[in-house]
């Protein structure tokens, strides 16, 4: 089969690496890809911001299956357009992707269907902001309604700060149009867990859970990033909790989306806070997470293509995904200046040596080729991923591999999976 993957990050590299192991994949294409992906798939040019451009690529390649990585083309309706043209595609339609593309849609949806989430208020004007603030105790979470590439959430320490941030957002000063409407949310405390499921409109089949590390610095300090690392172990969610989440979150979402006329297919990513009041949904994403996908797929022992096709065709079954009991971890290597102003174009050394460590796979994110060399081409450059029988060994292997790699200004966290190692 000919398979096309859309995207250019570490998530897409991990998807491609796994798809290459499928006996049914004959040819793999990626639009636009990165330097690491181009070693494992044929990279073709295309614009992720334009459904037309991606349709043109697919018309040329005529893939048997297309897998969409990032949220932007999903929210722009790439799945709707591919379906109209009879092209098989993995992912939700634009209407279903509103669970991610509009925080307000997601909050109202959760309220309508009694899915556990933080208390909230929606504001579109200065008056609504002033009226809403006294109902919240501090800190207050302020969220832009639309897609904001990870920059749409601010945790304000005081009501004054929350009000000021919200005003800036609705004036379009912080995240452009995405902030025209804002959500105030009750601040929740607890452990964050990413719970993902592959869905086919009716059924939701869970993936193994992962924990992401959003802040740039060790000990969860400094600004938020796209993600500096993630790990996955069986300990993150026990069987009972997984069942609870399926029964109270994933399956109700499937049923409710269907009843509202927007059947949900593709990956449903539930960002959860495990609070003293029970698990609460912080956000939905309509696609795989990055970097969670890297350690999650590192633990998958069955065919990924089959699961994607079953999702697209509405015939998923429990046995479609088989997981290893091993642990896995991904350490992101980022450029100097990330997340604000990453320095690009630095030569990367040691990739081969790192990949030779048993159980290690280095996924590329922001990289490109110049001549024979790999150079940095983005804020997040590489995701050094390791799988081993236990978390300690996986972490040791990942950091051993990190030690082989260098580029000018390279920064990374030294404490990925530390919480998982506690008490071990
Ligand atoms: P979101 O994009 O909604 O997941 O928010 C990004 C990050 O902000 C989350 O991963 C949490 O760390 C934090 N966050 C979001 N909502 C809340 C909340 N209600 N309480 C505490 N932290 C939150």
CSV table of C-alpha atoms and ligand atoms in Angstrom, one decimal:
chain,number,residue,atom,x,y,z
A,1,UNK,CA,0.0,0.0,0.0
A,2,UNK,CA,1.0,3.6,-0.7
A,3,UNK,CA,0.8,5.7,2.5
A,4,UNK,CA,1.0,9.5,2.8
A,5,UNK,CA,1.8,11.1,6.1
A,6,UNK,CA,1.2,14.9,6.6
A,7,UNK,CA,3.4,16.8,8.9
A,8,UNK,CA,7.0,17.6,9.7
A,9,UNK,CA,7.7,17.0,13.4
A,10,UNK,CA,8.9,14.3,15.8
A,11,UNK,CA,5.4,12.9,16.0
A,12,UNK,CA,5.3,12.3,12.2
A,13,UNK,CA,8.8,10.8,12.3
A,14,UNK,CA,7.6,8.3,14.9
A,15,UNK,CA,4.5,7.5,12.9
A,16,UNK,CA,6.6,6.9,9.8
A,17,UNK,CA,9.1,4.8,11.7
A,18,UNK,CA,6.2,2.6,13.0
A,19,UNK,CA,4.5,2.4,9.6
A,20,UNK,CA,7.7,1.2,8.0
A,21,UNK,CA,7.4,-1.9,10.2
A,22,UNK,CA,4.1,-2.7,8.7
A,23,UNK,CA,4.1,-5.6,6.2
A,24,UNK,CA,1.4,-3.9,4.2
A,25,UNK,CA,3.3,-0.6,3.5
A,26,UNK,CA,5.0,-0.6,0.2
A,27,UNK,CA,5.7,3.0,-0.3
A,28,UNK,CA,5.8,5.9,2.2
A,29,UNK,CA,5.5,9.6,1.4
A,30,UNK,CA,5.6,12.6,3.7
A,31,UNK,CA,4.6,16.2,3.1
A,32,UNK,CA,6.7,18.1,3.9
A,33,UNK,CA,8.7,16.0,6.4
A,34,UNK,CA,12.2,16.8,7.8
A,35,UNK,CA,15.7,15.6,7.3
A,36,UNK,CA,15.3,12.5,9.4
A,37,UNK,CA,11.9,11.6,7.9
A,38,UNK,CA,13.5,11.9,4.4
A,39,UNK,CA,15.8,9.0,5.2
A,40,UNK,CA,12.7,6.8,5.8
A,41,UNK,CA,10.1,8.1,3.4
A,42,UNK,CA,9.9,10.1,0.2
A,43,UNK,CA,9.4,13.7,1.2
A,44,UNK,CA,7.3,16.0,-1.1
A,45,UNK,CA,6.7,19.7,-0.9
A,46,UNK,CA,3.4,21.0,0.3
A,47,UNK,CA,1.9,23.7,2.4
A,48,UNK,CA,0.4,22.5,5.8
A,49,UNK,CA,-1.7,25.7,5.9
A,50,UNK,CA,-3.4,25.0,2.6
A,51,UNK,CA,-5.9,22.1,2.1
A,52,UNK,CA,-5.7,22.8,-1.7
A,53,UNK,CA,-1.9,22.3,-1.6
A,54,UNK,CA,-2.3,19.0,0.3
A,55,UNK,CA,-5.1,17.8,-2.0
A,56,UNK,CA,-2.8,18.5,-5.0
A,57,UNK,CA,-0.1,16.4,-3.4
A,58,UNK,CA,-2.5,13.5,-2.8
A,59,UNK,CA,-3.9,13.8,-6.4
A,60,UNK,CA,-0.4,13.3,-7.7
A,61,UNK,CA,0.6,10.4,-5.3
A,62,UNK,CA,-2.8,8.7,-5.2
A,63,UNK,CA,-2.2,7.2,-1.7
A,64,UNK,CA,-4.2,4.2,-0.4
A,65,UNK,CA,-4.2,5.8,3.0
A,66,UNK,CA,-3.3,9.3,4.3
A,67,UNK,CA,-2.5,10.0,8.0
A,68,UNK,CA,-2.8,13.6,9.2
A,69,UNK,CA,-0.4,14.6,12.0
A,70,UNK,CA,-1.0,18.2,13.0
A,71,UNK,CA,-4.2,20.0,14.1
A,72,UNK,CA,-4.1,22.8,11.6
A,73,UNK,CA,-5.0,20.9,8.4
A,74,UNK,CA,-7.6,18.9,10.4
A,75,UNK,CA,-9.3,22.1,11.6
A,76,UNK,CA,-9.2,23.5,8.1
A,77,UNK,CA,-11.2,20.5,6.9
A,78,UNK,CA,-8.6,18.3,5.1
A,79,UNK,CA,-10.5,15.1,6.1
A,80,UNK,CA,-13.7,16.5,4.7
A,81,UNK,CA,-12.0,17.3,1.4
A,82,UNK,CA,-10.2,14.0,1.1
A,83,UNK,CA,-13.4,12.1,1.9
A,84,UNK,CA,-15.3,14.1,-0.8
A,85,UNK,CA,-12.7,12.9,-3.2
A,86,UNK,CA,-12.9,9.3,-2.2
A,87,UNK,CA,-9.5,9.3,-0.6
A,88,UNK,CA,-9.1,7.2,2.6
A,89,UNK,CA,-7.8,9.3,5.4
A,90,UNK,CA,-7.1,9.0,9.2
A,91,UNK,CA,-8.3,11.9,11.3
A,92,UNK,CA,-11.5,13.8,12.3
A,93,UNK,CA,-13.5,16.1,10.1
A,94,UNK,CA,-13.4,19.8,10.8
A,95,UNK,CA,-16.7,19.6,12.7
A,96,UNK,CA,-15.3,16.8,14.9
A,97,UNK,CA,-11.9,18.6,15.3
A,98,UNK,CA,-13.7,21.5,17.0
A,99,UNK,CA,-13.0,19.6,20.2
A,100,UNK,CA,-9.5,21.0,19.8
A,101,UNK,CA,-9.9,24.0,17.6
A,102,UNK,CA,-12.4,25.8,19.9
A,103,UNK,CA,-11.9,25.6,23.7
A,104,UNK,CA,-15.4,27.1,24.0
A,105,UNK,CA,-17.0,24.3,21.9
A,106,UNK,CA,-15.1,21.8,24.0
A,107,UNK,CA,-16.2,23.3,27.4
A,108,UNK,CA,-19.8,23.6,26.4
A,109,UNK,CA,-19.8,20.1,24.9
A,110,UNK,CA,-18.3,18.7,28.2
A,111,UNK,CA,-20.9,20.5,30.2
A,112,UNK,CA,-23.8,19.3,28.0
A,113,UNK,CA,-22.6,15.7,28.3
A,114,UNK,CA,-21.5,15.8,31.9
A,115,UNK,CA,-17.8,15.0,31.1
A,116,UNK,CA,-15.7,16.0,34.2
A,117,UNK,CA,-13.9,19.3,33.6
A,118,UNK,CA,-13.0,22.5,35.5
A,119,UNK,CA,-15.6,25.2,36.2
A,120,UNK,CA,-15.4,28.0,33.6
A,121,UNK,CA,-16.8,31.2,32.2
A,122,UNK,CA,-16.8,32.4,28.6
A,123,UNK,CA,-16.1,36.1,27.9
A,124,UNK,CA,-16.2,38.1,24.7
A,125,UNK,CA,-16.2,41.7,26.1
A,126,UNK,CA,-14.7,43.8,28.9
A,127,UNK,CA,-17.9,43.8,30.7
A,128,UNK,CA,-18.2,40.0,30.7
A,129,UNK,CA,-14.6,39.8,31.9
A,130,UNK,CA,-15.3,42.2,34.8
A,131,UNK,CA,-18.5,40.3,35.7
A,132,UNK,CA,-16.9,36.9,35.6
A,133,UNK,CA,-13.7,37.5,37.6
A,134,UNK,CA,-15.2,37.7,41.1
A,135,UNK,CA,-16.6,34.2,40.7
A,136,UNK,CA,-13.1,32.7,40.6
A,137,UNK,CA,-10.5,32.2,43.3
A,138,UNK,CA,-6.8,32.6,42.4
A,139,UNK,CA,-4.8,31.4,40.5
A,140,UNK,CA,-7.1,31.7,37.5
A,141,UNK,CA,-6.5,30.0,34.2
A,142,UNK,CA,-7.1,32.2,31.1
A,143,UNK,CA,-7.5,30.4,27.7
A,144,UNK,CA,-7.8,31.7,24.2
A,145,UNK,CA,-10.7,30.0,22.4
A,146,UNK,CA,-8.9,29.2,19.1
A,147,UNK,CA,-5.7,27.3,18.1
A,148,UNK,CA,-2.7,29.2,19.4
A,149,UNK,CA,0.2,26.8,19.0
A,150,UNK,CA,0.6,26.2,22.7
A,151,UNK,CA,0.6,29.9,23.6
A,152,UNK,CA,-3.1,30.3,24.4
A,153,UNK,CA,-3.1,29.4,28.1
A,154,UNK,CA,-1.9,31.8,30.9
A,155,UNK,CA,-2.1,30.9,34.6
A,156,UNK,CA,-2.7,34.3,36.3
A,157,UNK,CA,-1.8,34.7,40.0
A,158,UNK,CA,-4.2,37.5,40.6
A,159,UNK,CA,-7.6,38.6,39.3
A,160,UNK,CA,-6.0,41.8,38.1
A,161,UNK,CA,-3.5,39.8,36.0
A,162,UNK,CA,-6.3,37.5,34.7
A,163,UNK,CA,-8.3,40.5,33.7
A,164,UNK,CA,-5.4,42.2,32.0
A,165,UNK,CA,-4.5,39.0,30.0
A,166,UNK,CA,-8.1,38.4,29.0
A,167,UNK,CA,-8.4,42.0,27.8
A,168,UNK,CA,-5.2,41.7,25.7
A,169,UNK,CA,-6.5,38.5,24.3
A,170,UNK,CA,-9.8,39.8,23.2
A,171,UNK,CA,-8.1,42.8,21.7
A,172,UNK,CA,-6.1,40.4,19.5
A,173,UNK,CA,-2.8,41.5,21.0
A,174,UNK,CA,-1.6,38.1,22.4
A,175,UNK,CA,-2.6,35.3,20.0
A,176,UNK,CA,-4.4,37.2,17.2
A,177,UNK,CA,-7.9,36.1,16.3
A,178,UNK,CA,-7.6,32.9,18.4
A,179,UNK,CA,-8.1,35.1,21.4
A,180,UNK,CA,-11.3,36.9,20.3
A,181,UNK,CA,-13.2,34.9,22.9
A,182,UNK,CA,-11.6,33.7,26.1
A,183,UNK,CA,-12.3,31.1,28.8
A,184,UNK,CA,-11.6,31.6,32.5
A,185,UNK,CA,-11.1,28.4,34.2
A,186,UNK,CA,-10.8,27.1,37.8
A,187,UNK,CA,-7.2,26.2,38.5
A,188,UNK,CA,-6.9,22.4,39.1
A,189,UNK,CA,-4.1,20.7,41.1
A,190,UNK,CA,-2.8,17.2,40.6
A,191,UNK,CA,-0.8,15.0,38.2
A,192,UNK,CA,-1.2,15.6,34.5
A,193,UNK,CA,-1.7,12.5,32.3
A,194,UNK,CA,-2.2,12.2,28.6
A,195,UNK,CA,-4.8,9.6,27.7
A,196,UNK,CA,-5.2,8.9,24.0
A,197,UNK,CA,-7.6,6.6,22.1
A,198,UNK,CA,-8.0,5.7,18.5
A,199,UNK,CA,-11.6,6.1,17.5
A,200,UNK,CA,-13.8,5.0,14.6
A,201,UNK,CA,-16.9,7.0,15.2
A,202,UNK,CA,-18.4,4.4,17.6
A,203,UNK,CA,-15.6,2.8,19.5
A,204,UNK,CA,-12.6,4.2,21.3
A,205,UNK,CA,-9.5,1.9,21.7
A,206,UNK,CA,-7.1,3.2,24.3
A,207,UNK,CA,-3.4,3.7,23.8
A,208,UNK,CA,-0.9,3.4,26.6
A,209,UNK,CA,-0.8,6.6,28.7
A,210,UNK,CA,2.0,9.1,28.7
A,211,UNK,CA,3.2,12.1,30.7
A,212,UNK,CA,4.4,15.2,29.0
A,213,UNK,CA,6.9,17.9,30.3
A,214,UNK,CA,5.7,21.3,29.1
A,215,UNK,CA,8.1,23.7,30.9
A,216,UNK,CA,11.5,24.5,29.5
A,217,UNK,CA,13.5,24.0,32.7
A,218,UNK,CA,14.2,21.2,35.1
A,219,UNK,CA,11.7,20.9,38.0
A,220,UNK,CA,9.0,22.4,35.8
A,221,UNK,CA,10.4,25.9,35.8
A,222,UNK,CA,10.4,28.6,33.1
A,223,UNK,CA,8.1,29.2,30.2
A,224,UNK,CA,5.8,26.6,28.6
A,225,UNK,CA,7.0,24.9,25.4
A,226,UNK,CA,5.6,22.5,22.9
A,227,UNK,CA,6.9,19.8,25.1
A,228,UNK,CA,10.5,19.0,26.3
A,229,UNK,CA,10.0,15.3,26.8
A,230,UNK,CA,7.6,12.5,27.8
A,231,UNK,CA,7.5,9.0,29.1
A,232,UNK,CA,5.1,6.1,29.1
A,233,UNK,CA,4.8,3.2,31.7
A,234,UNK,CA,2.0,0.9,32.8
A,235,UNK,CA,2.2,2.6,36.2
A,236,UNK,CA,0.8,5.9,34.9
A,237,UNK,CA,-2.8,4.6,34.7
A,238,UNK,CA,-3.9,1.3,36.2
A,239,UNK,CA,-6.5,-0.9,34.5
A,240,UNK,CA,-9.4,0.4,36.7
A,241,UNK,CA,-8.6,4.0,35.9
A,242,UNK,CA,-8.3,3.2,32.2
A,243,UNK,CA,-11.7,1.6,32.3
A,244,UNK,CA,-13.1,4.6,34.2
A,245,UNK,CA,-11.7,7.0,31.6
A,246,UNK,CA,-13.1,5.0,28.8
A,247,UNK,CA,-16.5,4.9,30.4
A,248,UNK,CA,-16.7,8.5,31.6
A,249,UNK,CA,-14.7,10.3,29.0
A,250,UNK,CA,-13.8,8.6,25.7
A,251,UNK,CA,-17.0,6.6,25.1
A,252,UNK,CA,-19.3,9.4,26.1
A,253,UNK,CA,-17.4,11.7,23.7
A,254,UNK,CA,-17.9,9.2,20.9
A,255,UNK,CA,-21.7,8.9,21.5
A,256,UNK,CA,-22.2,12.6,22.0
A,257,UNK,CA,-20.3,13.6,18.9
A,258,UNK,CA,-22.3,11.1,16.9
A,259,UNK,CA,-25.6,12.3,18.4
A,260,UNK,CA,-24.6,15.9,17.5
A,261,UNK,CA,-23.9,14.9,13.9
A,262,UNK,CA,-20.1,15.0,14.0
A,263,UNK,CA,-18.9,11.4,14.2
A,264,UNK,CA,-15.4,11.3,15.7
A,265,UNK,CA,-12.7,9.3,13.9
A,266,UNK,CA,-8.9,9.5,14.4
A,267,UNK,CA,-7.0,10.1,17.6
A,268,UNK,CA,-8.8,11.6,20.6
A,269,UNK,CA,-6.2,13.0,23.0
A,270,UNK,CA,-7.5,13.7,26.5
A,271,UNK,CA,-5.3,16.0,28.5
A,272,UNK,CA,-6.2,15.1,32.1
A,273,UNK,CA,-5.6,16.5,35.6
A,274,UNK,CA,-5.8,13.7,38.2
A,275,UNK,CA,-7.3,15.8,41.0
A,276,UNK,CA,-8.6,14.9,44.5
A,277,UNK,CA,-12.1,15.2,43.0
A,278,UNK,CA,-11.2,12.6,40.3
A,279,UNK,CA,-9.8,13.0,36.8
A,280,UNK,CA,-10.8,16.2,35.0
A,281,UNK,CA,-10.4,17.0,31.3
A,282,UNK,CA,-8.1,20.0,30.8
A,283,UNK,CA,-8.3,19.8,27.0
A,284,UNK,CA,-9.0,17.6,24.0
A,285,UNK,CA,-6.7,17.4,21.1
A,286,UNK,CA,-7.8,15.9,17.8
A,287,UNK,CA,-4.5,14.2,16.9
A,288,UNK,CA,-1.5,12.5,18.4
A,289,UNK,CA,0.5,14.6,20.9
A,290,UNK,CA,4.1,15.6,20.3
A,291,UNK,CA,6.3,14.4,22.0
A,292,UNK,CA,4.0,11.8,23.7
A,293,UNK,CA,3.6,9.9,20.4
A,294,UNK,CA,7.3,9.0,20.4
A,295,UNK,CA,7.3,7.0,23.7
A,296,UNK,CA,3.8,5.7,23.1
A,297,UNK,CA,4.5,4.3,19.6
A,298,UNK,CA,7.9,2.9,21.0
A,299,UNK,CA,5.7,0.6,23.1
A,300,UNK,CA,3.4,-0.6,20.3
A,301,UNK,CA,4.0,-4.2,19.2
A,302,UNK,CA,1.3,-4.5,16.6
A,303,UNK,CA,0.6,-3.0,13.2
A,304,UNK,CA,-0.2,0.7,13.1
A,305,UNK,CA,-1.4,0.8,9.6
A,306,UNK,CA,-4.2,-1.7,10.3
A,307,UNK,CA,-5.4,0.4,13.2
A,308,UNK,CA,-5.5,3.6,11.0
A,309,UNK,CA,-7.4,1.8,8.3
A,310,UNK,CA,-9.9,0.3,10.8
A,311,UNK,CA,-10.4,3.8,12.3
A,312,UNK,CA,-11.0,5.4,8.9
A,313,UNK,CA,-13.4,2.6,7.9
A,314,UNK,CA,-15.4,2.4,11.2
A,315,UNK,CA,-14.4,-1.1,12.1
A,316,UNK,CA,-11.9,-0.9,15.0
A,317,UNK,CA,-11.8,-3.8,17.5
A,318,UNK,CA,-10.1,-4.3,20.9
A,319,UNK,CA,-7.4,-6.6,19.5
A,320,UNK,CA,-6.1,-4.0,17.0
A,321,UNK,CA,-3.4,-2.6,19.3
A,322,UNK,CA,-0.9,-4.7,21.3
A,323,UNK,CA,1.3,-3.1,23.8
A,324,UNK,CA,4.6,-4.0,25.4
A,325,UNK,CA,4.9,-3.9,29.2
A,326,UNK,CA,8.3,-2.1,28.7
A,327,UNK,CA,8.7,1.5,29.7
A,328,UNK,CA,9.8,4.3,27.2
A,329,UNK,CA,11.0,7.8,27.4
A,330,UNK,CA,11.7,10.7,24.9
A,331,UNK,CA,14.1,13.5,25.7
A,332,UNK,CA,13.7,16.5,23.5
A,333,UNK,CA,16.9,18.3,22.4
A,334,UNK,CA,16.0,22.0,21.7
A,335,UNK,CA,17.8,24.9,20.2
A,336,UNK,CA,19.3,27.8,22.1
A,337,UNK,CA,16.6,30.5,22.5
A,338,UNK,CA,13.7,28.1,22.4
A,339,UNK,CA,10.8,28.6,22.9
A,340,UNK,CA,10.9,32.4,21.9
A,341,UNK,CA,13.7,32.8,19.4
A,342,UNK,CA,15.4,29.6,18.5
A,343,UNK,CA,18.8,29.8,16.8
A,344,UNK,CA,18.8,27.7,13.6
A,345,UNK,CA,21.4,26.3,11.2
A,346,UNK,CA,23.7,24.6,13.7
A,347,UNK,CA,25.5,21.4,12.7
A,348,UNK,CA,24.3,18.3,14.6
A,349,UNK,CA,27.0,15.7,15.6
A,350,UNK,CA,26.7,12.2,17.0
A,351,UNK,CA,23.4,11.0,15.5
A,352,UNK,CA,24.7,7.7,14.3
A,353,UNK,CA,26.4,6.9,17.6
A,354,UNK,CA,23.2,7.7,19.5
A,355,UNK,CA,21.1,5.5,17.3
A,356,UNK,CA,23.4,2.6,17.9
A,357,UNK,CA,22.6,2.3,21.6
A,358,UNK,CA,20.2,-0.7,22.0
A,359,UNK,CA,16.5,0.3,22.3
A,360,UNK,CA,17.2,3.9,21.2
A,361,UNK,CA,15.7,5.7,18.3
A,362,UNK,CA,16.4,9.3,17.5
A,363,UNK,CA,13.3,11.0,16.0
A,364,UNK,CA,13.9,14.3,14.1
A,365,UNK,CA,11.7,17.4,14.5
A,366,UNK,CA,13.4,20.6,13.4
A,367,UNK,CA,16.2,19.3,11.2
A,368,UNK,CA,17.4,19.7,7.6
A,369,UNK,CA,20.2,18.5,5.4
A,370,UNK,CA,23.0,20.6,4.0
A,371,UNK,CA,25.3,18.5,2.0
A,372,UNK,CA,26.2,15.4,4.1
A,373,UNK,CA,25.3,17.1,7.4
A,374,UNK,CA,22.2,17.5,9.5
A,375,UNK,CA,21.6,21.0,10.8
A,376,UNK,CA,19.1,22.4,13.2
A,377,UNK,CA,16.0,23.9,11.6
A,378,UNK,CA,13.5,24.6,14.5
A,379,UNK,CA,13.0,25.1,18.2
A,380,UNK,CA,12.6,21.4,19.0
A,381,UNK,CA,15.3,19.6,17.1
A,382,UNK,CA,15.4,15.9,18.1
A,383,UNK,CA,13.4,13.5,20.3
A,384,UNK,CA,15.8,10.9,21.7
A,385,UNK,CA,13.6,8.0,22.5
A,386,UNK,CA,14.5,4.8,24.4
A,387,UNK,CA,12.5,1.7,25.3
A,388,UNK,CA,13.6,-0.8,28.0
A,389,UNK,CA,12.2,-3.4,30.4
A,390,UNK,CA,11.9,-0.7,33.2
A,391,UNK,CA,11.7,3.0,33.4
A,392,UNK,CA,15.1,3.4,35.0
A,393,UNK,CA,16.9,1.6,32.2
A,394,UNK,CA,14.9,3.4,29.5
A,395,UNK,CA,15.9,6.8,31.1
A,396,UNK,CA,19.5,5.7,31.4
A,397,UNK,CA,19.6,4.6,27.8
A,398,UNK,CA,17.9,7.8,26.5
A,399,UNK,CA,20.4,10.0,28.4
A,400,UNK,CA,23.4,7.9,27.3
A,401,UNK,CA,22.2,8.6,23.7
A,402,UNK,CA,21.7,12.3,24.5
A,403,UNK,CA,25.4,12.3,25.7
A,404,UNK,CA,26.5,11.3,22.2
A,405,UNK,CA,24.7,14.2,20.4
A,406,UNK,CA,25.8,17.8,20.3
A,407,UNK,CA,25.1,21.0,18.5
A,408,UNK,CA,25.8,24.6,19.3
A,409,UNK,CA,23.4,25.9,22.0
A,410,UNK,CA,21.7,22.5,22.6
A,411,UNK,CA,19.4,22.5,25.6
A,412,UNK,CA,17.4,19.8,27.2
A,413,UNK,CA,15.9,18.8,30.5
A,414,UNK,CA,17.8,16.4,32.8
A,415,UNK,CA,14.7,15.3,34.7
A,416,UNK,CA,12.4,13.7,32.1
A,417,UNK,CA,10.4,10.9,33.8
A,418,UNK,CA,11.7,11.8,37.3
A,419,UNK,CA,8.2,11.7,38.7
A,420,UNK,CA,7.8,8.2,37.3
A,421,UNK,CA,11.1,7.1,38.9
A,422,UNK,CA,10.1,8.4,42.3
A,423,UNK,CA,9.9,5.5,44.8
A,424,UNK,CA,11.5,3.1,42.4
B,1,LIG,P1,-4.3,23.2,27.7
B,1,LIG,O1,-3.8,23.6,26.3
B,1,LIG,O2,-5.8,23.6,27.9
B,1,LIG,O3,-4.0,21.8,28.0
B,1,LIG,O4,-3.4,23.9,28.7
B,1,LIG,C1,-2.0,23.9,28.7
B,1,LIG,C2,-1.5,23.6,30.0
B,1,LIG,O5,-1.9,24.5,31.0
B,1,LIG,C3,-1.9,22.2,30.6
B,1,LIG,O6,-1.1,21.2,30.1
B,1,LIG,C4,-1.8,22.5,32.1
B,1,LIG,O7,-0.5,22.3,32.5
B,1,LIG,C5,-2.2,23.9,32.2
B,1,LIG,N1,-3.6,24.0,32.5
B,1,LIG,C6,-4.7,24.1,31.7
B,1,LIG,N2,-5.8,24.2,32.3
B,1,LIG,C7,-5.6,24.1,33.6
B,1,LIG,C8,-6.4,24.2,34.8
B,1,LIG,N3,-7.7,24.3,34.7
B,1,LIG,N4,-5.8,24.1,36.0
B,1,LIG,C9,-4.4,23.9,36.1
B,1,LIG,N5,-3.6,23.9,35.0
B,1,LIG,C10,-4.2,24.0,33.8
